[in-house]
Tab-separated table of C-alpha atoms and ligand atoms in Angstrom:
chain	number	residue	atom	x	y	z
A	1	MET	CA	98.286	124.299	102.362
A	2	ASP	CA	96.774	121.863	100.539
A	3	ARG	CA	93.202	121.014	99.597
A	4	ILE	CA	91.668	118.253	98.238
A	5	ILE	CA	89.479	118.538	95.210
A	6	LEU	CA	87.281	115.484	93.436
A	7	SER	CA	84.020	115.258	92.452
A	8	GLY	CA	81.280	111.779	93.193
A	9	GLY	CA	78.987	110.837	90.337
A	10	THR	CA	81.183	107.824	88.925
A	11	PRO	CA	80.948	104.041	89.572
A	12	LEU	CA	84.700	102.886	91.213
A	13	SER	CA	85.955	99.232	90.074
A	14	GLY	CA	89.321	97.625	89.966
A	15	SER	CA	91.396	96.380	93.110
A	16	LEU	CA	92.917	98.719	95.496
A	17	PRO	CA	95.303	97.379	98.106
A	18	ILE	CA	95.189	98.285	102.008
A	19	SER	CA	98.534	99.744	103.149
A	20	GLY	CA	100.001	97.823	106.856
A	21	ALA	CA	98.129	99.552	109.775
A	22	LYS	CA	99.476	103.023	111.477
A	23	ASN	CA	98.266	102.454	114.831
A	24	SER	CA	99.618	99.480	115.237
A	25	ALA	CA	102.990	100.739	113.073
A	26	LEU	CA	103.450	103.295	115.947
A	27	LYS	CA	103.250	101.390	119.063
A	28	LEU	CA	106.092	98.386	117.202
A	29	GLN	CA	107.831	101.840	116.438
A	30	ALA	CA	108.393	102.786	120.205
A	31	ALA	CA	109.312	99.089	120.629
A	32	SER	CA	112.106	99.400	119.198
A	33	LEU	CA	114.101	101.402	122.114
A	34	LEU	CA	112.932	97.619	124.429
A	35	THR	CA	116.134	96.114	122.438
A	36	SER	CA	119.750	96.943	121.853
A	37	GLN	CA	119.377	94.901	119.040
A	38	PRO	CA	117.535	96.236	115.307
A	39	LEU	CA	113.811	96.267	114.772
A	40	VAL	CA	113.234	95.727	111.311
A	41	LEU	CA	109.194	96.181	110.003
A	42	THR	CA	108.245	95.542	106.667
A	43	ASN	CA	104.837	96.388	105.399
A	44	MET	CA	105.872	99.762	107.393
A	45	PRO	CA	103.287	103.086	106.099
A	46	GLU	CA	105.008	105.594	105.373
A	47	LEU	CA	102.710	108.224	106.692
A	48	ALA	CA	102.677	111.673	108.326
A	49	ASP	CA	102.336	110.041	112.077
A	50	THR	CA	104.952	107.583	111.301
A	51	ARG	CA	107.733	109.852	110.107
A	52	PHE	CA	106.944	111.916	113.351
A	53	MET	CA	108.159	108.667	115.407
A	54	VAL	CA	110.970	108.381	113.055
A	55	GLN	CA	111.543	112.246	114.285
A	56	LEU	CA	111.521	111.119	118.089
A	57	LEU	CA	113.228	107.889	118.232
A	58	GLU	CA	116.543	109.941	116.165
A	59	GLN	CA	116.281	112.281	119.299
A	60	LEU	CA	116.871	109.059	121.871
A	61	GLY	CA	119.148	108.154	120.098
A	62	VAL	CA	117.851	105.276	117.870
A	63	GLN	CA	119.119	104.422	114.576
A	64	VAL	CA	117.002	104.788	112.036
A	65	PHE	CA	116.710	103.437	108.283
A	66	TRP	CA	114.011	103.689	106.420
A	67	PRO	CA	113.961	103.683	102.256
A	68	LYS	CA	111.467	105.793	100.599
A	69	GLY	CA	108.651	103.589	99.203
A	70	SER	CA	110.788	100.575	100.757
A	71	GLY	CA	107.911	100.069	103.621
A	72	ARG	CA	111.082	98.542	105.142
A	73	LEU	CA	112.096	100.242	108.372
A	74	SER	CA	115.232	99.511	111.070
A	75	MET	CA	115.300	100.962	113.873
A	76	HIS	CA	118.645	99.951	115.421
A	77	ALA	CA	118.288	101.954	119.681
A	78	GLU	CA	121.809	100.168	120.270
A	79	ALA	CA	122.465	103.493	123.117
A	80	ILE	CA	119.326	105.648	124.000
A	81	THR	CA	121.252	108.746	124.190
A	82	SER	CA	118.543	111.183	126.135
A	83	SER	CA	115.258	109.976	127.461
A	84	ILE	CA	113.665	112.761	127.060
A	85	ALA	CA	110.421	113.740	124.670
A	86	PRO	CA	110.156	117.208	124.154
A	87	TYR	CA	107.043	118.929	123.773
A	88	ASP	CA	107.340	119.791	119.990
A	89	LEU	CA	106.816	116.611	118.749
A	90	VAL	CA	104.843	114.550	120.956
A	91	ARG	CA	102.201	117.427	120.809
A	92	LYS	CA	102.018	116.700	117.350
A	93	MET	CA	101.027	113.120	117.319
A	94	ARG	CA	99.080	111.070	121.033
A	95	ALA	CA	100.838	108.012	119.692
A	96	THR	CA	104.533	109.481	120.450
A	97	PHE	CA	103.641	109.438	124.932
A	98	ASN	CA	104.135	105.757	124.195
A	99	VAL	CA	107.792	106.190	124.230
A	100	LEU	CA	107.720	107.039	128.158
A	101	GLY	CA	107.097	102.911	128.977
A	102	PRO	CA	109.770	101.643	126.867
A	103	LEU	CA	112.548	104.182	127.886
A	104	LEU	CA	111.242	103.734	131.596
A	105	ALA	CA	111.325	99.932	131.473
A	106	ARG	CA	114.902	99.929	129.574
A	107	GLU	CA	116.365	103.059	131.089
A	108	GLY	CA	114.753	103.444	134.416
A	109	HIS	CA	113.945	107.032	133.821
A	110	ALA	CA	112.185	108.824	131.343
A	111	THR	CA	110.672	112.566	130.760
A	112	VAL	CA	107.594	112.664	128.258
A	113	SER	CA	105.821	115.738	127.173
A	114	LEU	CA	101.878	115.364	127.896
A	115	PRO	CA	100.407	114.763	124.424
A	116	GLY	CA	98.237	116.319	121.801
A	117	GLY	CA	96.808	114.532	118.298
A	118	CYS	CA	93.554	114.259	117.954
A	119	ALA	CA	91.212	117.135	119.011
A	120	ILE	CA	88.308	114.490	119.957
A	121	GLY	CA	88.086	114.899	123.531
A	122	ALA	CA	90.138	115.086	126.716
A	123	ARG	CA	92.049	112.378	126.141
A	124	PRO	CA	93.908	112.018	129.389
A	125	VAL	CA	96.822	109.169	130.066
A	126	ASP	CA	95.896	108.228	133.852
A	127	LEU	CA	95.569	104.669	133.032
A	128	HIS	CA	99.337	104.689	131.339
A	129	LEU	CA	100.550	106.482	134.431
A	130	LYS	CA	98.729	104.365	136.539
A	131	ALA	CA	99.390	101.101	135.700
A	132	PHE	CA	103.227	102.378	135.528
A	133	GLU	CA	102.681	103.224	139.171
A	134	ALA	CA	101.501	100.002	140.086
A	135	MET	CA	104.318	98.215	138.475
A	136	GLY	CA	106.462	100.760	141.635
A	137	ALA	CA	107.380	103.782	139.219
A	138	ASP	CA	107.350	107.238	140.988
A	139	ILE	CA	105.537	109.808	138.252
A	140	HIS	CA	105.302	113.445	138.676
A	141	ILE	CA	104.113	115.902	136.422
A	142	GLU	CA	105.669	119.195	136.149
A	143	ALA	CA	105.524	121.958	133.143
A	144	GLY	CA	103.298	120.131	131.538
A	145	TYR	CA	105.711	117.066	131.164
A	146	VAL	CA	105.247	113.234	133.003
A	147	LYS	CA	108.719	112.459	134.976
A	148	ALA	CA	108.805	109.051	135.984
A	149	ALA	CA	111.294	107.237	137.598
A	150	ALA	CA	112.412	103.327	138.350
A	151	LEU	CA	115.528	103.183	139.222
A	152	ARG	CA	115.642	99.821	140.089
A	153	GLY	CA	113.884	98.828	137.162
A	154	LEU	CA	109.832	98.380	136.860
A	155	LYS	CA	108.580	95.211	139.014
A	156	GLY	CA	105.312	93.132	137.881
A	157	ALA	CA	101.908	93.989	139.023
A	158	ARG	CA	98.244	92.853	138.582
A	159	VAL	CA	96.712	96.141	136.973
A	160	VAL	CA	93.014	96.291	136.804
A	161	PHE	CA	91.702	98.962	133.272
A	162	PRO	CA	89.058	100.262	135.143
A	163	PHE	CA	87.842	100.643	131.228
A	164	VAL	CA	89.458	99.424	128.358
A	165	SER	CA	92.082	101.672	126.698
A	166	VAL	CA	93.995	100.591	123.693
A	167	GLY	CA	96.901	102.836	124.331
A	168	ALA	CA	97.366	101.993	127.908
A	169	THR	CA	96.908	98.513	127.363
A	170	GLU	CA	99.969	98.803	124.472
A	171	HIS	CA	101.999	101.092	126.626
A	172	ALA	CA	102.035	98.678	130.196
A	173	LEU	CA	102.334	95.902	127.793
A	174	MET	CA	105.577	97.099	126.357
A	175	ALA	CA	106.995	98.185	129.548
A	176	ALA	CA	105.897	94.573	131.517
A	177	THR	CA	107.812	93.003	129.004
A	178	LEU	CA	110.849	94.648	130.756
A	179	ALA	CA	109.483	94.227	134.603
A	180	ARG	CA	111.110	91.979	137.239
A	181	GLY	CA	108.477	88.971	137.652
A	182	GLU	CA	105.104	88.419	136.472
A	183	THR	CA	102.237	91.293	135.376
A	184	VAL	CA	98.791	90.857	134.776
A	185	LEU	CA	96.363	93.182	133.027
A	186	GLU	CA	92.975	92.824	133.413
A	187	ASN	CA	90.476	94.194	131.349
A	188	ALA	CA	92.287	95.148	129.011
A	189	ALA	CA	92.040	96.058	125.161
A	190	ARG	CA	91.129	93.200	122.086
A	191	GLU	CA	91.872	95.693	119.661
A	192	PRO	CA	94.031	93.611	116.836
A	193	GLU	CA	96.855	96.101	117.280
A	194	ILE	CA	97.364	94.678	120.277
A	195	GLY	CA	97.899	91.603	119.384
A	196	ASP	CA	100.306	92.443	116.478
A	197	LEU	CA	101.976	94.140	119.069
A	198	ALA	CA	102.220	91.002	121.648
A	199	SER	CA	103.782	88.885	118.772
A	200	CYS	CA	106.396	90.899	117.873
A	201	LEU	CA	107.579	91.445	121.189
A	202	ILE	CA	107.817	87.324	121.424
A	203	ALA	CA	109.257	87.558	118.953
A	204	MET	CA	111.687	89.563	120.150
A	205	GLY	CA	111.871	87.684	122.974
A	206	ALA	CA	109.064	88.500	124.962
A	207	LYS	CA	106.785	86.444	127.294
A	208	ILE	CA	103.217	86.743	127.254
A	209	ASP	CA	99.799	85.157	127.492
A	210	GLY	CA	96.265	85.531	126.473
A	211	ILE	CA	96.722	87.303	123.380
A	212	GLY	CA	93.313	88.383	121.667
A	213	THR	CA	91.308	87.970	125.231
A	214	SER	CA	91.028	90.550	128.102
A	215	THR	CA	93.622	88.890	130.313
A	216	LEU	CA	97.411	89.551	128.868
A	217	THR	CA	99.864	87.855	131.313
A	218	ILE	CA	103.503	88.600	131.033
A	219	GLN	CA	106.349	87.208	132.759
A	220	GLY	CA	109.460	89.930	132.477
A	221	VAL	CA	113.030	88.738	130.848
A	222	ASP	CA	116.233	90.443	131.725
A	223	SER	CA	116.215	92.178	127.598
A	224	LEU	CA	114.736	91.806	124.349
A	225	HIS	CA	116.192	91.165	121.237
A	226	GLY	CA	115.955	92.422	118.119
A	227	ALA	CA	113.286	91.078	115.415
A	228	ASN	CA	111.906	91.290	111.765
A	229	TRP	CA	108.344	91.940	111.596
A	230	LYS	CA	105.506	91.824	108.870
A	231	VAL	CA	103.130	95.057	110.354
A	232	ILE	CA	98.895	93.938	109.887
A	233	PRO	CA	96.724	95.750	107.323
A	234	ASP	CA	95.216	98.576	108.276
A	235	ARG	CA	91.559	97.381	109.003
A	236	ILE	CA	90.497	101.383	109.501
A	237	GLU	CA	91.821	102.382	106.031
A	238	ALA	CA	90.613	99.404	104.834
A	239	GLY	CA	86.701	99.864	106.034
A	240	THR	CA	87.370	103.136	104.526
A	241	TYR	CA	88.128	102.208	101.208
A	242	ALA	CA	84.845	99.899	101.984
A	243	CYS	CA	82.488	102.923	102.712
A	244	CYS	CA	84.289	104.700	100.266
A	245	VAL	CA	82.906	102.275	97.447
A	246	ALA	CA	79.098	101.782	98.998
A	247	ALA	CA	79.222	105.736	98.627
A	248	ALA	CA	80.213	105.906	95.038
A	249	GLY	CA	78.876	102.356	93.948
A	250	GLY	CA	80.399	100.091	91.223
A	251	GLY	CA	82.919	96.683	92.303
A	252	VAL	CA	86.447	97.070	94.074
A	253	THR	CA	88.448	94.141	95.102
A	254	LEU	CA	90.210	95.749	98.622
A	255	THR	CA	93.545	93.206	98.616
A	256	ASP	CA	95.712	92.606	101.703
A	257	VAL	CA	93.493	92.667	104.031
A	258	VAL	CA	92.710	90.356	107.352
A	259	PRO	CA	88.585	90.673	106.466
A	260	SER	CA	88.097	88.856	109.879
A	261	THR	CA	89.166	92.490	111.576
A	262	LEU	CA	86.468	93.937	110.056
A	263	SER	CA	83.073	92.277	110.595
A	264	SER	CA	81.616	94.648	112.673
A	265	LEU	CA	82.188	97.256	109.404
A	266	LEU	CA	80.989	94.561	107.453
A	267	ASP	CA	78.193	93.289	108.944
A	268	VAL	CA	77.324	97.077	108.907
A	269	LEU	CA	77.575	97.450	105.122
A	270	SER	CA	75.194	94.627	104.085
A	271	ARG	CA	72.578	95.461	106.350
A	272	ALA	CA	72.748	99.019	104.379
A	273	GLY	CA	72.222	96.794	101.299
A	274	VAL	CA	75.848	96.526	100.239
A	275	SER	CA	77.178	93.117	99.108
A	276	ILE	CA	80.389	91.967	100.499
A	277	GLU	CA	82.398	88.948	99.437
A	278	THR	CA	85.347	87.293	100.894
A	279	GLY	CA	88.449	85.801	101.149
A	280	GLU	CA	91.934	84.870	103.059
A	281	ASP	CA	93.304	88.162	102.289
A	282	TRP	CA	90.527	89.992	100.572
A	283	ILE	CA	87.291	91.570	100.466
A	284	LYS	CA	84.917	92.753	97.478
A	285	VAL	CA	82.791	95.465	98.050
A	286	SER	CA	79.979	96.367	95.661
A	287	ARG	CA	76.408	98.036	94.903
A	288	THR	CA	75.156	98.993	92.077
A	289	PRO	CA	74.353	102.655	91.647
A	290	SER	CA	70.584	102.913	91.045
A	291	SER	CA	70.290	100.354	94.279
A	292	PRO	CA	69.709	102.175	97.306
A	293	LEU	CA	71.403	102.555	101.038
A	294	LYS	CA	69.424	101.570	104.125
A	295	ALA	CA	69.687	103.163	107.113
A	296	VAL	CA	71.775	101.635	109.999
A	297	ASP	CA	72.460	102.641	113.841
A	298	ILE	CA	75.520	102.889	115.088
A	299	ASP	CA	77.048	102.254	118.765
A	300	THR	CA	80.826	102.361	118.963
A	301	GLN	CA	82.715	100.497	121.152
A	302	PRO	CA	85.812	98.733	121.307
A	303	TYR	CA	87.306	95.953	119.513
A	304	PRO	CA	84.946	93.116	118.307
A	305	GLY	CA	82.463	96.223	118.336
A	306	PHE	CA	82.498	98.978	115.776
A	307	PRO	CA	85.354	101.199	115.892
A	308	THR	CA	85.165	105.180	116.872
A	309	ASP	CA	88.060	105.102	113.693
A	310	LEU	CA	85.316	104.526	111.249
A	311	GLN	CA	82.230	106.165	112.355
A	312	ALA	CA	82.516	109.859	110.966
A	313	GLN	CA	83.309	107.541	107.451
A	314	VAL	CA	79.600	105.300	108.723
A	315	MET	CA	78.332	108.944	109.165
A	316	GLY	CA	79.179	110.548	105.468
A	317	LEU	CA	77.587	107.508	103.805
A	318	MET	CA	74.424	107.538	105.552
A	319	THR	CA	73.379	110.790	104.701
A	320	MET	CA	72.000	109.525	101.298
A	321	ALA	CA	70.277	106.565	103.108
A	322	GLU	CA	66.422	105.642	102.865
A	323	GLY	CA	65.310	106.033	106.165
A	324	ALA	CA	67.031	107.534	109.818
A	325	SER	CA	70.065	107.031	111.303
A	326	ILE	CA	71.000	107.402	115.455
A	327	PHE	CA	74.786	107.313	116.182
A	328	ARG	CA	75.957	106.504	119.731
A	329	GLU	CA	79.684	107.910	120.449
A	330	ASN	CA	80.353	105.740	123.394
A	331	ILE	CA	84.437	105.670	123.090
A	332	PHE	CA	85.529	110.115	122.748
A	333	GLU	CA	83.556	112.903	123.543
A	334	ASN	CA	84.000	114.551	121.098
A	335	ARG	CA	83.605	112.966	118.083
A	336	PHE	CA	80.716	114.471	115.860
A	337	MET	CA	83.343	117.386	114.400
A	338	HIS	CA	83.023	115.950	110.777
A	339	ALA	CA	78.702	116.420	111.026
A	340	PRO	CA	78.420	120.338	110.669
A	341	GLU	CA	81.187	119.752	107.514
A	342	LEU	CA	79.018	117.576	106.473
A	343	ARG	CA	75.950	119.582	106.687
A	344	ARG	CA	77.941	122.030	104.393
A	345	LEU	CA	77.001	119.508	101.196
A	346	GLY	CA	73.347	119.464	102.391
A	347	ALA	CA	73.665	116.465	104.420
A	348	ASP	CA	70.783	116.523	107.638
A	349	ILE	CA	72.046	115.986	111.006
A	350	THR	CA	71.519	116.541	114.127
A	351	VAL	CA	73.921	115.630	117.403
A	352	ARG	CA	72.967	116.014	120.739
A	353	GLY	CA	75.847	115.147	123.237
A	354	SER	CA	77.155	111.721	122.190
A	355	GLU	CA	73.703	110.884	120.320
A	356	ALA	CA	73.764	112.095	116.439
A	357	VAL	CA	70.896	111.801	114.263
A	358	VAL	CA	71.054	111.714	110.239
A	359	ARG	CA	68.438	111.064	108.146
A	360	GLY	CA	69.203	110.721	104.446
A	361	VAL	CA	68.823	112.993	102.285
A	362	LYS	CA	67.731	113.267	98.228
A	363	GLU	CA	71.056	114.398	97.216
A	364	LEU	CA	74.548	116.068	98.079
A	365	LYS	CA	76.234	119.128	96.289
A	366	GLY	CA	80.012	119.612	96.400
A	367	ALA	CA	81.180	122.635	98.661
A	368	PRO	CA	84.349	123.828	100.218
A	369	VAL	CA	85.017	122.154	103.726
A	370	MET	CA	87.176	121.516	105.713
A	371	ALA	CA	89.199	118.533	107.916
A	372	THR	CA	88.563	118.620	111.365
A	373	ASP	CA	90.268	115.589	112.601
A	374	LEU	CA	91.893	112.649	110.725
A	375	ARG	CA	88.968	110.174	110.717
A	376	ALA	CA	86.123	112.893	110.230
A	377	SER	CA	88.847	114.343	107.043
A	378	VAL	CA	87.607	110.714	105.513
A	379	SER	CA	84.117	110.991	105.939
A	380	LEU	CA	84.137	114.303	103.828
A	381	VAL	CA	85.909	112.548	100.995
A	382	ILE	CA	83.174	109.637	101.028
A	383	ALA	CA	79.761	112.070	101.159
A	384	ALA	CA	81.894	114.271	98.311
A	385	LEU	CA	81.566	110.419	96.394
A	386	MET	CA	77.773	110.588	96.540
A	387	ALA	CA	77.919	114.700	95.606
A	388	ASP	CA	76.554	116.123	92.668
A	389	ASP	CA	79.780	118.707	91.440
A	390	GLU	CA	83.359	119.265	92.795
A	391	THR	CA	83.995	119.194	96.049
A	392	SER	CA	87.130	120.994	98.051
A	393	ILE	CA	88.580	119.551	101.096
A	394	SER	CA	91.535	122.193	102.840
A	395	ARG	CA	93.318	120.949	106.169
A	396	VAL	CA	94.088	117.943	104.440
A	397	TYR	CA	97.315	117.133	106.696
A	398	HIS	CA	94.892	115.945	108.918
A	399	LEU	CA	94.128	113.142	106.113
A	400	ASP	CA	97.987	112.913	105.343
A	401	ARG	CA	98.185	111.745	108.758
A	402	GLY	CA	96.909	108.623	108.470
A	403	PHE	CA	96.271	107.899	104.449
A	404	GLU	CA	99.292	106.297	102.735
A	405	ARG	CA	98.636	107.626	98.673
A	406	LEU	CA	95.228	108.193	98.941
A	407	GLU	CA	95.161	110.427	95.436
A	408	GLU	CA	96.833	107.281	94.196
A	409	LYS	CA	94.798	104.768	95.552
A	410	LEU	CA	91.455	106.048	94.729
A	411	SER	CA	92.395	107.234	91.229
A	412	GLY	CA	93.047	104.000	90.474
A	413	VAL	CA	89.788	103.225	91.131
A	414	GLY	CA	88.341	105.518	88.827
A	415	VAL	CA	87.947	108.245	91.448
A	416	THR	CA	88.612	111.641	89.900
A	417	ILE	CA	90.372	113.738	92.182
A	418	ARG	CA	93.478	115.718	92.710
A	419	ARG	CA	94.990	118.112	95.311
A	420	ALA	CA	96.060	121.756	94.719
A	421	SER	CA	98.314	123.771	96.838
A	422	GLY	CA	96.843	126.847	98.760
A	423	SER	CA	93.674	126.540	100.632
A	424	ASP	CA	90.619	128.888	100.926
A	425	GLU	CA	90.760	129.084	104.361
B	501	LIG	C1	93.601	104.124	120.062
B	501	LIG	C2	93.735	104.732	118.373
B	501	LIG	C3	93.266	105.117	118.236
B	501	LIG	C4	90.765	104.835	118.826
B	501	LIG	C5	91.322	104.216	120.243
B	501	LIG	C6	89.964	103.881	120.257
B	501	LIG	C7	96.161	104.887	118.033
B	501	LIG	C8	97.411	105.486	117.680
B	501	LIG	N1	94.877	105.274	118.212
B	501	LIG	O1	93.563	106.107	120.633
B	501	LIG	O2	92.736	105.829	116.503
B	501	LIG	O3	90.091	106.162	118.031
B	501	LIG	O4	92.161	104.055	120.804
B	501	LIG	O5	90.138	102.544	119.547
B	501	LIG	O6	96.467	103.408	118.372
B	501	LIG	N2	91.178	107.167	128.240
B	501	LIG	C9	91.916	107.786	129.643
B	501	LIG	N3	92.506	107.416	130.632
B	501	LIG	C10	93.707	106.681	129.245
B	501	LIG	C11	93.173	106.396	128.141
B	501	LIG	C12	92.467	106.947	128.188
B	501	LIG	O7	90.415	108.437	129.986
B	501	LIG	O8	94.720	107.182	130.630
B	501	LIG	C13	89.788	107.401	127.667
B	501	LIG	C14	90.205	108.020	126.266
B	501	LIG	O9	90.223	109.651	126.412
B	501	LIG	C15	89.198	107.586	125.492
B	501	LIG	C16	88.802	106.218	125.732
B	501	LIG	O10	89.799	106.696	126.958
B	501	LIG	O11	87.376	108.090	125.647
B	501	LIG	C17	89.308	105.546	124.861
B	501	LIG	O12	90.638	105.411	125.212
B	501	LIG	P1	91.848	105.051	124.189
B	501	LIG	O13	91.571	103.457	123.640
B	501	LIG	O14	92.614	104.555	125.433
B	501	LIG	O15	92.151	105.871	122.794
B	501	LIG	P2	94.005	105.830	122.296
B	501	LIG	O16	95.152	104.749	122.721
B	501	LIG	O17	94.351	107.087	122.875
């Protein structure tokens, strides 16, 4: 298994292009199952996760054309040859579970393994299944598989989510496009990726109102058609690189971004003493390396609140801030797995349940550390950029799941970083 080895201490400069959003791309890929015509995605990130999804789609009968390096993915689900999503593929990545709704809506039945994914908590799928039951599906769980059937088609329903779920909102939204009559999703998630999915579905002929609000109203249609769609920029990738620049110091312009989708992070960085300038599709992040970072508290919330997917990165940054920061993780119950690894670099972090206290230290020292989940792994990159000596991060397959060309992008702005084969696990 590969390791990433990097050294800190060099201010960063230049510009860094942001890729298409992984969390949007994965749901758009699942949406290709809703139509017998081609769905073509551009600005498509080439990641381990999006490749898993392609493998699954191919298994279901989708014809996929994705020339390497093109950023253009064509998916044609002319005929669905199987509506079974096997454990081997679904356990690798939770978002593959989101083929259930499109299969159910188009074919009237689906058998999909219960999901795996990052080890960041229990992550059940009860809200997804309740939404489909409300839409008239029969759902059984047998031997680790969800068996869903709606042989006479799904019907519109009012679904009130007891709490906000990104995945359940997207899943119910996709299925509702082909249900008979009107579906109303209340307490829906408002993440920009949901807006992207809804807008793409509209381009495919769906009727959806309320994008960007917590109530989505969908009028079912008989069929959807093909479309060309550009995936929105990845706000989590952009936020991660913003933290890298804040950590190392210097000045870097992130390009191909939507700054408004990063407001909560940009506010935190400004309060921490980092200079932020924004334009229509760029963000310039700068910090004089000699000016200290200030401690800021973090409370993760559904969008537009502070994203749980950036909590680990800011924790990495706060390890060397002046003062103490309190982190409250309100979305996932087991999302501080990076804390022990950050401590190996010299960070002072105390975790109690869903709260962590980070007391800024004067120095971090490079050490061998291990990535534990997708976002945790980049918090180690961020801390390593502030540490003396080299840091070696093992289990980088977690990074490869969500960050396109990470070493190339970071070395492009001046980071000394390389990948080595074999790990010291
Ligand atoms: C998505 C994102 C993930 C992000 C998360 C929250 C993708 C591929 N992943 O994950 O990166 O961290 O949103 O912004 O888009 N829950 C239930 N029952 C359910 C569904 C969810 O209890 O049926 C709980 C979860 O365990 C979690 C909370 O609801 O505690 C929010 O999860 P959710 O918003 O659904 O996250 P995902 O869609 O899995």
